[in-house]
Amino acid sequence: MSFAICRIQKIKSWGQLTAHSEHATRTRETPNANPEVENIQIVGNLDNLDLGTLVKNKIGSQKIRSNAVLTVEMLLSASAEYFRPHAPHEGGVYDKRRLDNFIDAVIRWLDSSWGDRVVQAVLHLDEITPHVHAYLVPLDEQGKLRCKALFGTLHQMYQLQNSFADAVAHLGIERGIKGSLATHTQVRKYYAAVNQDSQILNLEHCLPQPTAQETSESYRQKVIEILSPQLEIINYQLNERSRILQQKAVLKQTASKSEQLRKQLEKELRLLQATSGQPDLPLPLVAYELGANHYKQDDNALSLVMRVNGYNFDDAVVWLHDRFGEQGMLHAVANHALTIAQQTPSQLFVAPTSSANHWHEVERYLTQQRALPQQLLQTLHQRSLVYALVTGGAVFLARNLLNEPTGAYLHALGSNTFNLYPSSKRSCGWFHLSIGGKFDEPIKGAMLVSEPIEALSLAVLNAPHQHKTLYLVIDSQYSHLPKEFLENLPNVVVATNRETAIAVCKVLPNATRLEPKITWNQQLQQQGGKNHAILESQTNVSDISYYQ
């Protein structure tokens, strides 16, 4: 679907008019234009007068108010799908027949709507999408320079859009939504939207040369008028970039949640497939074998046997096998298990309670005996990623890549082993943190290690970090990996034990192995905190971008 584009901009000073004229006629360098393509003047004069002279001649000798609109610039175009229906994203390409039909419609509309008020119109073909710049002097019915008479009300602006849309409707070009709350961008902002190449400000070519008698204020105003259009484009592009980055982050988060939902649905589908085609034993038949005259509608075969005969699970399974054979017994057990799974809500992980009284003991152990930097530990503690257990010992919180808690590692002080907190969902998350880089910088690399203390130790040993690096605990060869995320990173290093490293590298062919002769924490202890100052110089406790 192709839409009509009609934008206007009011020009109130001769300096601004000169700048627009130089842009339209390409007498000034235009960074996003192809110099090898020639533009076409479709409305003009035989004497080749410049735009300023044409406007002055049209206004005549009448007195011009200080705030008067000298001319109105119209930008007339259509969405790219009209000019290149088979390649809408291929800039600089257009179908000549379609372009000719469009220009013919534009010229007819300009003539019928505005007559000789239009003093110049130029077709630009040297940018991404063909468009026309038309300049009209806003004279009212009495020939007075009065822009409000033509474009002063919202109704007149609606009429303008309707009129142009009607003029090109026969080409299959439609009007935008009437009364839409979407704001119409100004002409120069439109450039930033349709021309995807970055705007480059070439000061050497843009800045005018001051004249001998020119005052500093006059020169200042001239520079402002000349640079304002390009600076607005640059600012618009920067704002668009920020908006797109934010949108990308939201979409990434949505995609991650969608992937989690997909995996959950796949799991449920596999469970349904395992039991589909295996209907439960008919309750009337089971009741008959039991000698029961009545049964509940929400019973299944196994629960009915357990209730009527007062059996435990094992005895009920044996009874079903004896009466209905192996297949009947398996069907009954599978459907019983499915009923329990469907009726029992999934349990959310609840992290172990933190103890402020024991934290100093944990912190002292990790700094003095494990040689970890105090600032690193304080930062992680502030974010509840490392803290003390009520019963003593350290807690290292595991999270998924959306930073939602999924489990916890428990470490008894003085030991070299970790235990898993009972309600942890081990395959849903990992202990991880990212270090280095700026807040909005993407992760450039990952280091996979076997334990939380090893992850922290290796992060310290690797300081300083030139790019944001993820340190993630993979504690077993059976560990679930965030494969989709890791395989897209340019640098993944597996620094775990040999068995785990081999298993990981089979799943991630892009990963490289790093095998230390002693543990990373032993290496850190041997250095005696040598890298602490380097790591802490990169970090700011108040800035979450460093430790996440």
XYZ file of C-alpha atoms in Angstrom:
548
model
C 0.000 0.000 0.000
C 1.374 3.397 -1.066
C 0.593 6.651 0.726
C 0.672 10.253 -0.463
C 3.194 12.567 1.224
C 2.527 16.305 1.349
C 4.538 18.380 3.825
C 4.884 22.148 4.045
C 7.418 24.442 5.670
C 7.078 28.196 6.093
C 10.138 30.283 5.201
C 10.271 33.683 6.914
C 13.732 35.125 6.147
C 15.737 35.770 3.007
C 18.754 33.963 4.473
C 16.651 30.865 5.118
C 15.209 31.125 1.619
C 18.740 31.257 0.151
C 19.712 28.139 2.066
C 16.651 26.257 0.784
C 17.301 27.442 -2.752
C 20.919 26.226 -2.626
C 19.729 22.867 -1.342
C 17.034 22.550 -4.008
C 19.370 23.483 -6.867
C 22.351 21.592 -5.380
C 24.608 24.650 -5.439
C 25.524 23.613 -1.919
C 27.002 20.179 -1.146
C 24.377 17.702 0.057
C 26.042 14.728 1.798
C 23.170 12.255 1.314
C 22.722 13.060 -2.405
C 24.332 11.232 -5.333
C 26.312 13.860 -7.317
C 26.187 11.692 -10.458
C 22.387 11.953 -10.703
C 20.857 15.051 -12.296
C 17.728 16.618 -10.814
C 14.984 18.136 -12.974
C 13.257 21.519 -12.713
C 9.598 20.884 -13.524
C 8.291 24.415 -12.840
C 10.527 27.416 -13.394
C 11.423 30.338 -15.633
C 13.199 30.777 -18.920
C 15.550 33.440 -17.512
C 17.031 31.025 -14.915
C 16.418 33.490 -12.093
C 17.267 32.290 -8.598
C 14.500 31.472 -6.120
C 14.999 34.642 -4.072
C 14.560 36.836 -7.136
C 11.473 34.886 -8.242
C 9.880 35.366 -4.816
C 10.725 39.091 -4.702
C 9.282 39.604 -8.173
C 6.113 37.789 -7.165
C 5.666 39.810 -3.968
C 6.239 43.033 -5.835
C 6.418 46.414 -4.142
C 4.022 45.709 -1.280
C 5.296 46.232 2.265
C 6.490 43.032 3.936
C 5.766 42.576 7.638
C 8.691 41.543 9.855
C 7.045 38.208 10.706
C 5.613 37.521 7.255
C 5.991 34.168 5.537
C 7.910 34.882 2.318
C 7.304 31.526 0.717
C 5.982 28.080 1.514
C 8.045 25.031 0.602
C 6.009 21.945 -0.261
C 7.566 18.529 -0.282
C 5.496 16.177 -2.433
C 6.198 12.478 -2.689
C 4.804 9.004 -2.057
C 5.980 6.062 0.003
C 8.779 4.032 -1.568
C 6.432 1.135 -2.432
C 4.891 3.238 -5.195
C 8.146 4.166 -6.970
C 9.773 0.728 -6.625
C 7.077 -1.858 -5.769
C 9.467 -4.799 -6.200
C 12.350 -3.309 -4.208
C 10.981 -0.769 -1.683
C 14.154 -0.842 0.434
C 16.568 -0.335 -2.474
C 17.362 3.385 -2.351
C 17.844 5.397 -5.538
C 15.825 2.978 -7.694
C 12.467 3.826 -9.290
C 10.103 2.689 -12.023
C 10.287 5.389 -14.754
C 6.697 4.964 -15.923
C 5.398 5.296 -12.380
C 7.616 8.323 -11.776
C 6.437 10.045 -14.982
C 2.794 9.461 -14.029
C 3.408 10.864 -10.559
C 5.174 14.002 -11.833
C 2.413 14.606 -14.371
C -0.162 14.423 -11.561
C 1.920 16.767 -9.355
C 2.275 19.419 -12.093
C -1.472 19.317 -12.826
C -2.288 19.660 -9.121
C 0.118 22.567 -8.566
C -1.306 24.401 -11.531
C -4.972 23.818 -10.711
C -4.603 24.488 -6.973
C -2.081 27.324 -6.815
C -1.631 28.638 -10.332
C 1.131 31.203 -10.776
C 1.724 31.410 -7.013
C 4.138 28.490 -7.605
C 7.394 30.093 -8.746
C 9.622 27.016 -8.779
C 9.394 23.219 -8.463
C 12.336 20.799 -8.607
C 12.267 17.013 -8.859
C 15.029 15.400 -6.784
C 16.186 12.017 -8.037
C 19.595 11.957 -6.360
C 18.360 10.829 -2.933
C 16.790 7.642 -1.615
C 13.206 8.324 -2.755
C 12.047 10.659 -5.588
C 10.347 13.822 -4.299
C 9.402 17.317 -5.461
C 10.256 20.632 -3.794
C 7.680 23.218 -4.814
C 7.928 26.856 -3.705
C 4.837 29.055 -3.695
C 4.382 32.647 -2.604
C 1.353 32.741 -0.233
C -0.681 35.557 -1.795
C -4.346 35.856 -0.856
C -7.194 36.603 -3.298
C -6.303 40.330 -3.229
C -2.641 39.617 -4.005
C -1.485 40.411 -0.445
C 1.300 38.397 1.197
C -0.794 36.604 3.836
C 0.037 32.954 4.560
C -2.746 32.573 7.128
C -5.304 33.020 4.376
C -4.064 29.817 2.712
C -2.635 27.680 5.522
C -3.909 29.284 8.706
C -6.423 26.728 9.991
C -6.521 23.010 10.707
C -9.382 22.678 8.229
C -7.236 24.219 5.477
C -4.460 21.724 6.269
C -6.961 18.857 6.012
C -8.117 20.250 2.674
C -4.504 20.419 1.479
C -3.920 16.751 2.300
C -7.233 15.703 0.775
C -6.619 17.703 -2.373
C -3.183 16.243 -3.030
C -4.367 12.718 -2.216
C -7.240 13.095 -4.685
C -4.786 14.273 -7.353
C -2.714 11.068 -7.152
C -5.487 8.611 -6.196
C -5.774 7.327 -9.771
C -2.180 6.068 -9.431
C -3.148 3.774 -6.553
C -1.713 6.175 -3.957
C -3.857 6.605 -0.855
C -4.254 9.371 1.691
C -3.023 8.824 5.241
C -5.571 8.300 8.002
C -7.706 11.421 8.286
C -7.692 12.841 11.807
C -4.804 10.600 12.853
C -3.018 11.658 16.022
C 0.297 11.048 14.268
C 2.138 14.333 13.862
C 3.360 15.470 10.446
C 7.106 15.961 10.425
C 8.562 19.100 8.938
C 10.258 18.964 5.563
C 13.806 18.797 6.874
C 12.843 16.117 9.423
C 11.269 14.157 6.601
C 14.723 13.897 5.051
C 15.998 12.156 8.132
C 13.129 9.697 7.895
C 13.399 8.819 4.181
C 17.162 9.042 3.767
C 18.719 6.346 5.862
C 22.322 7.400 5.311
C 23.796 9.382 8.203
C 23.829 13.151 7.849
C 27.424 14.440 7.823
C 28.076 18.067 8.723
C 30.919 19.356 6.579
C 31.729 22.678 8.254
C 34.376 23.629 5.694
C 31.768 23.627 2.942
C 28.778 24.753 5.011
C 30.090 27.798 6.855
C 29.829 31.039 4.832
C 32.723 33.472 4.481
C 32.154 36.691 6.472
C 32.105 39.923 4.515
C 34.293 42.878 5.411
C 31.455 45.093 6.726
C 29.473 42.286 8.344
C 28.839 42.474 12.099
C 29.373 39.486 14.351
C 25.636 39.317 15.134
C 24.761 39.342 11.443
C 27.276 36.579 10.740
C 25.943 34.612 13.718
C 22.395 34.769 12.394
C 23.575 33.707 8.938
C 25.389 30.665 10.395
C 22.318 29.705 12.428
C 20.066 29.883 9.359
C 22.460 27.805 7.277
C 23.265 25.135 9.869
C 19.854 24.775 11.499
C 18.352 22.478 8.825
C 21.284 20.049 8.908
C 21.560 20.128 12.695
C 17.876 19.330 12.979
C 18.359 16.334 10.717
C 21.293 15.124 12.797
C 19.346 15.580 16.042
C 16.378 13.811 14.535
C 18.540 10.885 13.469
C 20.111 10.673 16.926
C 16.683 10.627 18.546
C 15.565 7.973 16.072
C 18.642 5.902 16.915
C 17.895 6.117 20.639
C 14.280 5.158 20.019
C 15.281 2.198 17.850
C 17.809 1.005 20.441
C 15.158 1.149 23.154
C 12.714 -0.641 20.899
C 15.349 -3.260 20.132
C 15.948 -3.855 23.839
C 12.210 -4.307 24.437
C 11.918 -6.678 21.468
C 14.922 -8.648 22.713
C 13.305 -9.030 26.118
C 10.018 -10.021 24.511
C 11.798 -12.563 22.309
C 13.500 -14.069 25.351
C 10.188 -14.410 27.187
C 8.598 -15.869 24.053
C 11.400 -18.412 23.853
C 10.772 -19.412 27.464
C 7.080 -19.799 26.717
C 7.895 -21.849 23.612
C 10.043 -24.233 25.638
C 7.315 -24.591 28.257
C 4.723 -25.333 25.562
C 7.068 -27.865 23.954
C 7.464 -29.566 27.310
C 3.693 -29.747 27.770
C 3.295 -30.978 24.195
C 5.772 -33.802 24.777
C 3.860 -34.776 27.906
C 0.580 -34.783 25.993
C 2.131 -36.785 23.166
C 3.418 -39.319 25.659
C -0.087 -39.915 26.944
C -2.099 -39.282 23.778
C -3.484 -42.403 22.200
C -3.279 -44.029 25.641
C -6.731 -43.434 27.143
C -7.169 -44.181 30.794
C -8.832 -47.447 31.735
C -12.615 -46.986 31.607
C -13.849 -46.205 35.137
C -16.917 -48.429 34.841
C -14.648 -51.391 34.012
C -12.286 -50.639 36.922
C -15.284 -50.144 39.259
C -16.678 -53.487 38.110
C -13.384 -55.244 38.984
C -13.379 -53.474 42.345
C -16.990 -54.338 43.068
C -17.760 -50.641 43.552
C -21.242 -49.463 42.635
C -20.403 -45.762 42.722
C -17.404 -43.635 41.798
C -16.565 -39.957 41.441
C -16.471 -38.356 38.020
C -13.084 -36.756 38.765
C -11.557 -40.139 39.652
C -9.038 -41.851 37.406
C -8.310 -45.561 37.403
C -5.366 -45.422 39.827
C -6.971 -43.043 42.329
C -10.180 -45.148 42.302
C -8.254 -48.294 43.175
C -6.338 -46.503 45.951
C -9.539 -45.046 47.454
C -11.814 -48.093 47.246
C -9.246 -50.684 48.367
C -7.333 -48.364 50.687
C -4.124 -49.165 48.819
C -0.954 -47.125 48.676
C 0.509 -46.259 45.274
C 2.647 -49.397 44.934
C -0.191 -51.782 45.884
C -2.565 -50.035 43.460
C -0.051 -50.409 40.609
C 0.340 -54.145 41.341
C -3.464 -54.595 41.437
C -3.903 -52.820 38.074
C -1.138 -54.924 36.509
C -2.786 -58.100 37.795
C -6.234 -57.148 36.449
C -5.474 -55.289 33.213
C -1.967 -56.291 32.213
C 1.127 -54.156 31.620
C -0.392 -51.790 29.016
C -3.481 -51.102 31.101
C -1.366 -50.450 34.166
C 0.957 -48.078 32.273
C -1.973 -46.105 30.852
C -3.514 -45.709 34.284
C -0.236 -44.577 35.902
C 0.564 -42.110 33.091
C -2.880 -40.493 33.265
C -2.715 -40.327 37.054
C 0.646 -38.560 36.861
C -0.682 -36.153 34.202
C -3.694 -35.292 36.385
C -1.410 -34.467 39.315
C 0.881 -32.354 37.120
C -2.027 -30.397 35.627
C -3.720 -29.745 38.957
C -0.586 -28.721 40.820
C 0.588 -25.149 40.089
C 4.223 -24.657 39.174
C 6.252 -23.572 42.188
C 8.097 -20.269 41.996
C 11.619 -20.155 43.343
C 11.927 -18.265 46.608
C 15.497 -17.267 47.449
C 16.896 -18.150 50.889
C 16.606 -15.451 53.528
C 19.518 -13.048 53.871
C 21.234 -12.460 57.208
C 22.790 -9.029 57.742
C 24.410 -10.266 60.985
C 26.465 -12.920 59.178
C 27.490 -10.808 56.159
C 30.672 -9.388 57.705
C 31.822 -12.936 58.453
C 31.164 -13.992 54.844
C 32.799 -10.847 53.461
C 35.884 -11.334 55.623
C 36.223 -14.943 54.452
C 35.860 -14.055 50.755
C 38.319 -11.138 50.938
C 40.957 -12.611 53.260
C 40.915 -16.306 52.420
C 39.662 -16.113 48.833
C 41.432 -12.838 47.872
C 38.332 -11.340 46.215
C 38.082 -7.495 46.019
C 35.931 -5.937 48.702
C 34.311 -3.450 46.326
C 33.251 -6.241 43.979
C 31.660 -8.126 46.875
C 29.930 -5.021 48.201
C 28.472 -4.291 44.775
C 27.194 -7.851 44.367
C 25.850 -7.767 47.930
C 23.948 -4.536 47.248
C 22.275 -6.285 44.314
C 21.480 -9.359 46.470
C 23.605 -11.594 44.231
C 25.978 -12.584 47.052
C 24.892 -12.533 50.695
C 24.985 -14.464 53.968
C 22.660 -17.309 54.900
C 20.723 -17.162 58.180
C 22.374 -20.398 59.291
C 25.809 -19.138 58.212
C 27.693 -19.517 54.958
C 27.496 -17.681 51.629
C 24.662 -17.561 49.110
C 25.388 -17.019 45.394
C 22.125 -16.283 43.586
C 21.439 -17.933 40.219
C 19.368 -16.067 37.597
C 18.183 -16.480 34.054
C 19.317 -13.986 31.393
C 16.336 -11.761 32.222
C 17.832 -11.449 35.731
C 14.951 -13.366 37.342
C 16.086 -15.516 40.341
C 15.954 -19.241 39.586
C 18.100 -20.817 42.305
C 21.021 -20.422 44.657
C 24.401 -21.989 45.410
C 25.221 -22.445 49.108
C 28.865 -22.340 50.148
C 30.010 -23.334 53.622
C 32.882 -21.099 54.728
C 36.217 -22.900 54.670
C 35.054 -25.649 52.295
C 35.746 -26.147 48.601
C 32.296 -27.405 47.677
C 28.930 -25.901 46.828
C 25.455 -27.241 47.514
C 22.278 -26.373 45.662
C 19.469 -24.693 47.582
C 16.566 -27.237 47.732
C 13.947 -25.363 45.652
C 16.424 -24.241 42.965
C 15.545 -24.819 39.317
C 19.012 -25.794 38.201
C 18.363 -25.940 34.459
C 16.596 -22.542 34.337
C 19.401 -20.199 35.369
C 23.002 -19.666 36.327
C 25.134 -17.586 38.644
C 26.437 -14.877 36.315
C 27.624 -11.286 36.155
C 28.844 -8.988 33.396
C 31.819 -6.660 33.828
C 33.245 -3.829 31.752
C 31.949 -1.647 28.962
C 29.198 0.937 29.026
C 25.655 0.475 30.250
C 24.093 0.133 26.784
C 27.029 -1.763 25.260
C 26.186 -5.330 24.190
C 28.072 -8.256 25.675
C 31.052 -9.049 23.432
C 32.370 -12.211 25.107
C 31.647 -14.880 27.696
C 33.799 -16.881 30.131
C 32.212 -20.132 31.331
C 33.502 -21.350 34.706
C 32.580 -24.145 37.092
C 31.795 -22.330 40.377
C 30.723 -18.848 41.548
C 34.015 -18.130 43.334
C 35.886 -19.252 40.222
C 33.786 -16.834 38.136
C 34.624 -13.910 40.420
C 38.299 -14.902 40.571
C 38.648 -15.102 36.786
C 36.903 -11.731 36.403
C 39.520 -10.173 38.676
C 42.412 -11.915 36.900
C 41.168 -10.635 33.515
C 40.992 -6.974 34.572
C 40.953 -4.533 32.896
C 38.060 -5.409 30.577
C 38.041 -3.633 27.224
C 34.528 -4.842 26.407
C 31.551 -6.064 28.382
C 32.202 -9.695 29.326
C 29.777 -12.227 30.793
C 31.040 -14.627 33.488
C 28.648 -17.566 33.761
C 28.758 -20.707 35.921
C 28.377 -24.046 34.133
C 28.802 -26.493 36.993
C 28.392 -29.826 35.207
C 28.647 -31.552 31.875
C 24.857 -31.970 32.139
C 24.226 -28.244 32.658
C 21.686 -26.508 30.479
C 23.344 -23.830 28.321
C 21.882 -20.520 27.041
C 22.893 -21.797 23.597
C 20.980 -19.251 21.483
C 22.654 -16.397 23.337
C 26.199 -17.786 23.514
C 26.457 -18.939 19.899
C 25.936 -15.351 18.724
C 28.827 -13.943 20.757
C 32.115 -13.338 18.928
C 34.207 -14.762 21.773
C 33.250 -17.627 24.117
C 35.877 -19.246 26.360
C 35.232 -22.409 28.378
C 37.370 -22.343 31.528
C 35.829 -25.288 33.401
C 37.050 -28.783 34.209
C 37.869 -31.076 31.307
C 34.660 -33.161 31.227
C 32.399 -30.107 31.309
C 34.515 -28.265 28.727
C 34.302 -31.170 26.264
C 30.507 -31.352 26.657
C 30.113 -27.566 26.227
C 32.334 -27.415 23.136
C 30.202 -30.082 21.460
C 27.172 -27.823 21.849
C 29.105 -24.601 21.092
C 31.605 -25.224 18.276
C 32.487 -21.508 18.351
C 33.861 -21.829 21.903
C 37.554 -22.205 22.802
C 38.955 -24.003 25.816
C 41.165 -22.611 28.528
C 42.660 -25.185 30.909
C 44.412 -23.797 33.991
C 46.983 -25.894 35.864
C 45.499 -24.724 39.169
C 42.128 -23.193 39.973
C 41.440 -19.551 39.129
C 41.011 -18.744 42.799
C 44.405 -20.309 43.633
C 45.966 -18.140 40.927
C 44.261 -15.079 42.399
C 45.533 -15.908 45.882
C 49.073 -16.288 44.529
C 48.850 -12.807 42.989
C 47.865 -11.409 46.361
C 45.203 -9.021 45.027
C 47.459 -7.575 42.308
C 44.518 -6.866 39.964
C 42.161 -5.420 42.563
C 43.016 -1.803 41.842
C 42.740 -2.350 38.085
C 39.287 -3.910 38.393
C 38.024 -1.304 40.847
C 39.250 1.532 38.613
C 36.801 0.254 35.975
C 33.865 0.062 38.312
C 31.486 2.433 39.940
C 29.390 0.983 42.721
C 26.466 3.226 41.823
C 26.554 2.166 38.173
C 24.809 -1.150 37.554
C 26.389 -1.476 34.115
C 29.574 -2.885 35.555
C 28.256 -5.647 37.792
C 24.961 -7.083 36.647
